[in-house]
Amino acid sequence: GTYALVADRGNQRIVKISLPAYLRVMGIAQTVSSQFYSPSGLSMIPGGNMVLVADTVSHSILKLNLTSGSVTRVFGSNSSGHLDGVGTNASFAFPSEVDVAPDGKWAIVTDTMNNRIRMLDLEALTTSI
């Protein structure tokens, strides 16, 4: 169906709004396996059931499965820094936006406090400037 996704930063969650008006809350902060600290930017991965989320305060890029509601940290280590690397060995400083390419193979992230735009290879799970 048709829906909108909202990064509810103050309540530390992603809200799925099925149109015309049904609300479904995903990733409540108290649930350890699906924890958001301050989600800000999000972008759909082609295929329709996965979303990348820039989770600012956890310094991470998370993947939200819209079908199951599960959340996985795919980039970042939950601590601030600047390091290119594979998956959770990479580090960011307050990533704020993410945009997935139309082919779903890579994404661009605003690494705010490092004053950088970073590229994520979503197939190899690597980062670069």
Coordinates of C-alpha atoms in Angstrom, one line a residue:
G1 CA 0.0 0.0 0.0
T2 CA 0.9 3.7 0.0
Y3 CA 2.6 5.1 3.0
A4 CA 4.9 7.8 4.3
L5 CA 7.8 7.3 6.7
V6 CA 8.7 10.0 9.3
A7 CA 11.8 10.2 11.4
D8 CA 10.4 11.1 14.8
R9 CA 13.7 12.3 16.3
G10 CA 12.3 13.6 19.6
N11 CA 10.6 10.3 20.4
Q12 CA 13.5 8.2 19.0
R13 CA 11.4 6.2 16.5
I14 CA 10.4 5.9 12.9
V15 CA 6.6 6.3 12.2
K16 CA 5.0 4.6 9.3
I17 CA 1.8 6.3 8.2
S18 CA -0.3 4.1 5.9
L19 CA -2.4 6.4 3.7
P20 CA -4.9 7.6 4.2
A21 CA -4.6 7.5 8.0
Y22 CA -3.3 4.4 9.8
L23 CA -0.2 4.9 12.1
R24 CA 2.3 2.2 12.9
V25 CA 5.3 3.0 15.2
M26 CA 8.5 1.1 14.6
G27 CA 11.8 1.0 16.5
I28 CA 10.8 2.1 20.0
A29 CA 13.9 3.2 21.9
Q30 CA 13.3 0.8 24.9
T31 CA 13.7 -2.2 22.6
V32 CA 17.4 -3.1 22.5
S33 CA 17.3 -4.9 19.2
S34 CA 15.6 -2.0 17.4
Q35 CA 17.0 1.0 19.2
F36 CA 17.0 4.5 17.7
Y37 CA 18.7 7.3 19.5
S38 CA 18.0 10.2 17.2
P39 CA 16.8 9.2 13.7
S40 CA 17.0 12.1 11.3
G41 CA 17.4 11.1 7.7
L42 CA 15.9 8.1 5.9
S43 CA 15.8 6.7 2.5
M44 CA 14.1 3.6 0.9
I45 CA 16.2 0.9 -0.5
P46 CA 14.7 -0.2 -3.9
G47 CA 12.4 -3.2 -3.4
G48 CA 10.2 -1.4 -1.0
N49 CA 10.6 -3.2 2.4
M50 CA 14.0 -1.8 3.7
V51 CA 15.0 1.7 4.7
L52 CA 18.4 3.2 5.6
V53 CA 18.2 5.5 8.6
A54 CA 20.9 8.1 9.7
D55 CA 20.7 7.7 13.5
T56 CA 22.5 10.9 14.6
V57 CA 23.3 10.3 18.2
S58 CA 24.4 6.7 17.8
H59 CA 26.7 7.8 15.0
S60 CA 25.4 5.0 12.9
I61 CA 23.5 4.1 9.7
L62 CA 20.8 1.5 10.5
K63 CA 18.7 -0.7 8.2
L64 CA 15.0 -1.0 9.1
N65 CA 13.0 -3.9 7.8
L66 CA 9.5 -2.6 7.3
T67 CA 8.0 -6.1 7.2
S68 CA 9.4 -7.4 10.5
G69 CA 10.2 -4.1 12.2
S70 CA 13.7 -5.3 12.9
V71 CA 16.6 -2.9 12.9
T72 CA 20.3 -3.7 12.1
R73 CA 23.3 -1.5 12.5
V74 CA 25.0 -1.7 9.1
F75 CA 27.6 1.2 9.4
G76 CA 29.1 2.9 12.4
S77 CA 30.2 1.8 15.8
N78 CA 28.0 3.8 18.3
S79 CA 30.9 6.2 19.0
S80 CA 31.9 9.4 17.2
G81 CA 34.8 9.5 14.8
H82 CA 36.0 9.5 11.2
L83 CA 37.1 6.3 9.8
D84 CA 36.4 4.6 6.5
G85 CA 35.9 0.9 6.9
V86 CA 33.7 -2.1 6.5
G87 CA 30.3 -2.0 8.2
T88 CA 30.5 -1.4 11.9
N89 CA 34.2 -0.8 11.7
A90 CA 33.5 2.6 10.0
S91 CA 32.8 5.6 12.1
F92 CA 30.8 8.8 11.7
A93 CA 30.2 12.0 13.8
F94 CA 26.5 12.7 13.9
P95 CA 25.3 11.5 10.5
S96 CA 22.2 13.4 9.6
E97 CA 20.9 12.5 6.1
V98 CA 21.1 9.5 3.9
D99 CA 20.1 9.0 0.3
V100 CA 20.1 5.6 -1.5
A101 CA 20.9 5.5 -5.2
P102 CA 18.1 4.3 -7.5
D103 CA 19.9 1.0 -8.2
G104 CA 20.2 0.4 -4.4
K105 CA 24.0 -0.4 -4.7
W106 CA 25.3 2.7 -2.8
A107 CA 24.2 5.6 -0.7
I108 CA 25.4 9.1 0.2
V109 CA 25.5 10.2 3.9
T110 CA 26.0 13.6 5.4
D111 CA 28.6 13.1 8.1
T112 CA 27.7 16.3 9.9
M113 CA 30.4 17.0 12.5
N114 CA 33.2 15.7 10.2
N115 CA 32.0 18.2 7.5
R116 CA 32.0 15.4 4.9
I117 CA 29.8 13.7 2.4
R118 CA 30.4 10.0 2.6
M119 CA 29.6 7.2 0.1
L120 CA 28.4 3.8 1.3
D121 CA 28.8 0.8 -0.9
L122 CA 25.7 -1.2 0.2
E123 CA 26.9 -4.4 -1.5
A124 CA 30.5 -4.5 0.0
L125 CA 29.4 -2.6 3.1
T126 CA 32.3 -0.2 2.8
T127 CA 32.6 3.6 3.3
S128 CA 34.6 6.2 1.5
I129 CA 34.8 10.0 1.2

